[in-house]
Structure formats: C-alpha cells, structure tokens
Amino acid sequence: TIIDRPSDVGLAIDGARQRKSADTTPSPASPIPNHSFSEVLSGRNFWLSALGMTALVAVLTTVLANLSLFATDLGVTRERAAVLISIFALIGLFASPVIGRLCDVFEIRWLFSAMLLFCLVATMVIIAADSYQHLIIATCLVAVAGGGLTPFWSALIGQLYPIELYARAMGSMALVTGAAGAAAPFLAGWTFDISGSYRLLFQTLIALMVIALAAIPLIQAKAPSLRN
C-alpha cells in the first residue's frame, strides 16, 4: 500500500502527530460572499484616500518627468541634471523597505500625512529654487515618497479594507491615480508652454495636498473581515 499523504498516517504537515477526533466528517466550506464594487466606491475611505494618493502620484510623475528640465532652466549642465535622476533612484531604492517597515510600526494615517508633507515641502522648494542645491533637496524629499509609494499604498489598502475587498479597492484606486499620473506631466508641459513657468501647476498641486492633509483625520480604521 502506498501512503502519500501525512494525514493518512496521523501526521500533520510539520511531522507532529494529529489528535484523533471523534467526528472525522469534514465541515463544509463557508460560501464566499459575492461583493460588488459599490462596497468600495460608496465609502468615504476610498475617495479620501484616493484624493491623497492622486496628489502624491501627480507630484511624483510631474517632478520625475521634468526634473532635468527644472535643472537646465537654472543653467545647470545636462550632466549635472542627470545626477538628480540618479539621486532620485538611489534614495528611492533604500526608502522602499524603510517605509514598508514604518507602515508596520506606525498608524497608517501618520505615514500618509508624512508622505504628503514630504511632497508638499519638495514642491515648495522647487517653486522657490534658484540653485542646484535646492533641486537636490527637493529631489531627496520626493525620492523618499516615490520609493515608499508602493509599500505604503499596499499597507494603506490593507488597513482600510477587509481582505475580501483588497484587490477590488486597489484596482479601483489605481484607475483614479493612474489617470492623475498620466495627466499631470501633460498638464505641466502645457502650463509651461502657455505661461513659461510651472508655477501654476505646482500651486494647484500644493492646494490639492493641503486639502488631502486636512481630510486624513476623516479616514476610518479598517473594517473587520466580511467572513466573520
């Protein structure tokens, strides 16, 4: 007789002996409820979080797409402008695991506020920048938010929604933030073409981030699992 399952000889997966139960009849699996997108889209958590994430993504894509142009407009050489991209990538690389760890330690709304504040200060520095050093400071601040965006976003959705709605909430928010991320660099170029400055767009982003910061206290903690 070939026995190829640990349970056939009273063993658990780790090798421990299983206790015999009087009732060996397997319990029927609980039916998985059918949830709709309205459970995600009808809650204020989604729209308040999407507002902040939209602001973050818009700032990150705008800065990253135009960072070298910001530098050359100040008279910086292309070689030194390219260094800013390298600084962004290097800091973002190390920021990702650090932000991920902080998401496990601190309340997620505090991290949300910190990410927005980093981008807010960076945007204000870019507006007032008159030297290469100012752009380095702004790049470092944005890089921290950019590198930590993915772990933070994942933790944010996990804190706000039960596991049954996780993928649905993430996908729905990605649709909103993706549209913002695609539109922001285009609007930056268009604004520069008609006004000769990025100031108007950055002022709009600053206002959006201030509103998002004010809305963070209204975000509620995660609901319990819908299967409980």
C-alpha positions as a Python dict, from the first residue, in 0.01 Angstrom:
ca = {
    (1, 'T'): (0, 0, 0),
    (2, 'I'): (136, 340, -99),
    (3, 'I'): (68, 615, 153),
    (4, 'D'): (149, 956, 14),
    (5, 'R'): (-34, 1190, 250),
    (6, 'P'): (82, 1273, 607),
    (7, 'S'): (-279, 1268, 723),
    (8, 'D'): (-307, 902, 616),
    (9, 'V'): (-71, 803, 895),
    (10, 'G'): (-187, 1057, 1152),
    (11, 'L'): (83, 1315, 1088),
    (12, 'A'): (49, 1689, 1041),
    (13, 'I'): (247, 1870, 774),
    (14, 'D'): (531, 1952, 1015),
    (15, 'G'): (555, 1589, 1129),
    (16, 'A'): (363, 1624, 1455),
    (17, 'R'): (109, 1361, 1548),
    (18, 'Q'): (-252, 1461, 1494),
    (19, 'R'): (-507, 1405, 1767),
    (20, 'K'): (-784, 1176, 1663),
    (21, 'S'): (-1121, 1341, 1652),
    (22, 'A'): (-1447, 1168, 1721),
    (23, 'D'): (-1603, 1336, 1423),
    (24, 'T'): (-1391, 1297, 1111),
    (25, 'T'): (-1652, 1439, 878),
    (26, 'P'): (-1506, 1749, 711),
    (27, 'S'): (-1706, 2062, 772),
    (28, 'P'): (-1846, 2223, 460),
    (29, 'A'): (-1654, 2523, 332),
    (30, 'S'): (-1811, 2856, 407),
    (31, 'P'): (-1955, 3012, 95),
    (32, 'I'): (-1761, 3313, -32),
    (33, 'P'): (-1996, 3609, -47),
    (34, 'N'): (-2034, 3793, -373),
    (35, 'H'): (-1921, 4152, -321),
    (36, 'S'): (-1973, 4441, -558),
    (37, 'F'): (-1763, 4744, -646),
    (38, 'S'): (-2024, 4963, -479),
    (39, 'E'): (-1897, 4841, -140),
    (40, 'V'): (-1568, 5010, -221),
    (41, 'L'): (-1682, 5313, -417),
    (42, 'S'): (-1966, 5409, -182),
    (43, 'G'): (-1741, 5454, 122),
    (44, 'R'): (-1568, 5779, 212),
    (45, 'N'): (-1245, 5590, 286),
    (46, 'F'): (-1199, 5527, -83),
    (47, 'W'): (-1246, 5884, -202),
    (48, 'L'): (-1049, 6045, 81),
    (49, 'S'): (-762, 5805, 28),
    (50, 'A'): (-781, 5844, -349),
    (51, 'L'): (-756, 6221, -307),
    (52, 'G'): (-428, 6192, -119),
    (53, 'M'): (-288, 5921, -345),
    (54, 'T'): (-381, 6125, -652),
    (55, 'A'): (-188, 6422, -513),
    (56, 'L'): (116, 6204, -439),
    (57, 'V'): (121, 6036, -779),
    (58, 'A'): (67, 6366, -962),
    (59, 'V'): (362, 6527, -783),
    (60, 'L'): (588, 6225, -835),
    (61, 'T'): (519, 6190, -1206),
    (62, 'T'): (545, 6563, -1268),
    (63, 'V'): (875, 6600, -1085),
    (64, 'L'): (1030, 6286, -1228),
    (65, 'A'): (928, 6373, -1586),
    (66, 'N'): (1058, 6730, -1563),
    (67, 'L'): (1340, 6712, -1309),
    (68, 'S'): (1618, 6753, -1562),
    (69, 'L'): (1430, 7042, -1724),
    (70, 'F'): (1399, 7218, -1388),
    (71, 'A'): (1777, 7196, -1361),
    (72, 'T'): (1860, 7313, -1713),
    (73, 'D'): (1624, 7608, -1671),
    (74, 'L'): (1852, 7717, -1385),
    (75, 'G'): (2155, 7696, -1610),
    (76, 'V'): (2271, 7356, -1484),
    (77, 'T'): (2451, 7137, -1734),
    (78, 'R'): (2283, 6824, -1865),
    (79, 'E'): (2539, 6606, -1691),
    (80, 'R'): (2464, 6756, -1351),
    (81, 'A'): (2091, 6745, -1426),
    (82, 'A'): (2122, 6372, -1493),
    (83, 'V'): (2277, 6330, -1148),
    (84, 'L'): (1943, 6433, -997),
    (85, 'I'): (1776, 6132, -1160),
    (86, 'S'): (2043, 5906, -1011),
    (87, 'I'): (1990, 6061, -667),
    (88, 'F'): (1615, 6001, -702),
    (89, 'A'): (1668, 5635, -794),
    (90, 'L'): (1924, 5569, -520),
    (91, 'I'): (1723, 5724, -237),
    (92, 'G'): (1401, 5565, -362),
    (93, 'L'): (1570, 5224, -359),
    (94, 'F'): (1651, 5246, 12),
    (95, 'A'): (1331, 5429, 105),
    (96, 'S'): (1109, 5143, -10),
    (97, 'P'): (1193, 4888, 264),
    (98, 'V'): (1221, 5161, 526),
    (99, 'I'): (873, 5298, 451),
    (100, 'G'): (741, 4943, 441),
    (101, 'R'): (877, 4879, 790),
    (102, 'L'): (735, 5207, 919),
    (103, 'C'): (393, 5108, 785),
    (104, 'D'): (408, 4803, 1013),
    (105, 'V'): (506, 5012, 1316),
    (106, 'F'): (308, 5335, 1294),
    (107, 'E'): (-57, 5415, 1235),
    (108, 'I'): (-110, 5439, 861),
    (109, 'R'): (-263, 5787, 870),
    (110, 'W'): (55, 5927, 1026),
    (111, 'L'): (254, 5781, 737),
    (112, 'F'): (2, 5922, 491),
    (113, 'S'): (50, 6268, 640),
    (114, 'A'): (429, 6232, 630),
    (115, 'M'): (428, 6128, 263),
    (116, 'L'): (212, 6425, 169),
    (117, 'L'): (426, 6663, 375),
    (118, 'F'): (743, 6541, 204),
    (119, 'C'): (592, 6611, -138),
    (120, 'L'): (441, 6940, -21),
    (121, 'V'): (775, 7072, 104),
    (122, 'A'): (953, 6944, -207),
    (123, 'T'): (707, 7123, -432),
    (124, 'M'): (751, 7449, -243),
    (125, 'V'): (1129, 7413, -268),
    (126, 'I'): (1107, 7362, -644),
    (127, 'I'): (892, 7672, -686),
    (128, 'A'): (1142, 7882, -491),
    (129, 'A'): (1454, 7706, -624),
    (130, 'D'): (1729, 7931, -754),
    (131, 'S'): (2021, 7692, -726),
    (132, 'Y'): (2125, 7335, -796),
    (133, 'Q'): (2141, 7265, -421),
    (134, 'H'): (1772, 7349, -384),
    (135, 'L'): (1688, 7094, -652),
    (136, 'I'): (1896, 6831, -471),
    (137, 'I'): (1696, 6891, -152),
    (138, 'A'): (1365, 6868, -341),
    (139, 'T'): (1481, 6554, -521),
    (140, 'C'): (1569, 6382, -193),
    (141, 'L'): (1229, 6463, -43),
    (142, 'V'): (1033, 6345, -345),
    (143, 'A'): (1250, 6033, -374),
    (144, 'V'): (1157, 5922, -22),
    (145, 'A'): (787, 5947, -110),
    (146, 'G'): (841, 5790, -451),
    (147, 'G'): (1042, 5496, -321),
    (148, 'G'): (796, 5429, -41),
    (149, 'L'): (484, 5469, -251),
    (150, 'T'): (431, 5103, -339),
    (151, 'P'): (467, 4952, 13),
    (152, 'F'): (272, 5242, 161),
    (153, 'W'): (-11, 5208, -90),
    (154, 'S'): (-36, 4835, -27),
    (155, 'A'): (-40, 4888, 351),
    (156, 'L'): (-296, 5166, 319),
    (157, 'I'): (-544, 4947, 131),
    (158, 'G'): (-481, 4662, 376),
    (159, 'Q'): (-556, 4890, 672),
    (160, 'L'): (-872, 5036, 525),
    (161, 'Y'): (-1041, 4731, 373),
    (162, 'P'): (-1100, 4366, 469),
    (163, 'I'): (-914, 4105, 265),
    (164, 'E'): (-1225, 4026, 61),
    (165, 'L'): (-1221, 4377, -86),
    (166, 'Y'): (-847, 4432, -102),
    (167, 'A'): (-787, 4367, -472),
    (168, 'R'): (-1104, 4549, -572),
    (169, 'A'): (-1009, 4856, -371),
    (170, 'M'): (-653, 4854, -502),
    (171, 'G'): (-766, 4820, -862),
    (172, 'S'): (-1027, 5093, -831),
    (173, 'M'): (-783, 5336, -672),
    (174, 'A'): (-518, 5253, -933),
    (175, 'L'): (-765, 5364, -1200),
    (176, 'V'): (-803, 5705, -1035),
    (177, 'T'): (-438, 5759, -951),
    (178, 'G'): (-323, 5624, -1287),
    (179, 'A'): (-532, 5884, -1467),
    (180, 'A'): (-381, 6156, -1247),
    (181, 'G'): (-30, 6026, -1304),
    (182, 'A'): (-79, 6030, -1680),
    (183, 'A'): (-241, 6373, -1690),
    (184, 'A'): (-5, 6562, -1457),
    (185, 'P'): (310, 6561, -1678),
    (186, 'F'): (99, 6659, -1980),
    (187, 'L'): (-56, 6948, -1787),
    (188, 'A'): (289, 7051, -1665),
    (189, 'G'): (414, 7082, -2022),
    (190, 'W'): (101, 7257, -2138),
    (191, 'T'): (116, 7504, -1849),
    (192, 'F'): (480, 7579, -1926),
    (193, 'D'): (405, 7634, -2295),
    (194, 'I'): (135, 7892, -2227),
    (195, 'S'): (288, 8067, -1927),
    (196, 'G'): (659, 7997, -1943),
    (197, 'S'): (651, 7860, -1587),
    (198, 'Y'): (548, 7553, -1389),
    (199, 'R'): (433, 7772, -1101),
    (200, 'L'): (59, 7750, -1172),
    (201, 'L'): (59, 7370, -1181),
    (202, 'F'): (267, 7341, -866),
    (203, 'Q'): (41, 7585, -685),
    (204, 'T'): (-255, 7368, -784),
    (205, 'L'): (-77, 7057, -655),
    (206, 'I'): (6, 7233, -327),
    (207, 'A'): (-361, 7321, -279),
    (208, 'L'): (-458, 6960, -355),
    (209, 'M'): (-210, 6827, -100),
    (210, 'V'): (-328, 7070, 168),
    (211, 'I'): (-687, 6954, 114),
    (212, 'A'): (-574, 6590, 126),
    (213, 'L'): (-387, 6651, 453),
    (214, 'A'): (-693, 6811, 608),
    (215, 'A'): (-904, 6509, 505),
    (216, 'I'): (-677, 6241, 655),
    (217, 'P'): (-833, 6253, 1006),
    (218, 'L'): (-1166, 6163, 843),
    (219, 'I'): (-1029, 5832, 716),
    (220, 'Q'): (-1160, 5546, 930),
    (221, 'A'): (-983, 5234, 1051),
    (222, 'K'): (-1021, 4903, 871),
    (223, 'A'): (-1349, 4719, 891),
    (224, 'P'): (-1339, 4356, 1014),
    (225, 'S'): (-1335, 4069, 768),
    (226, 'L'): (-1668, 4025, 591),
    (227, 'R'): (-1648, 3648, 654),
    (228, 'N'): (-1651, 3687, 1033),
}
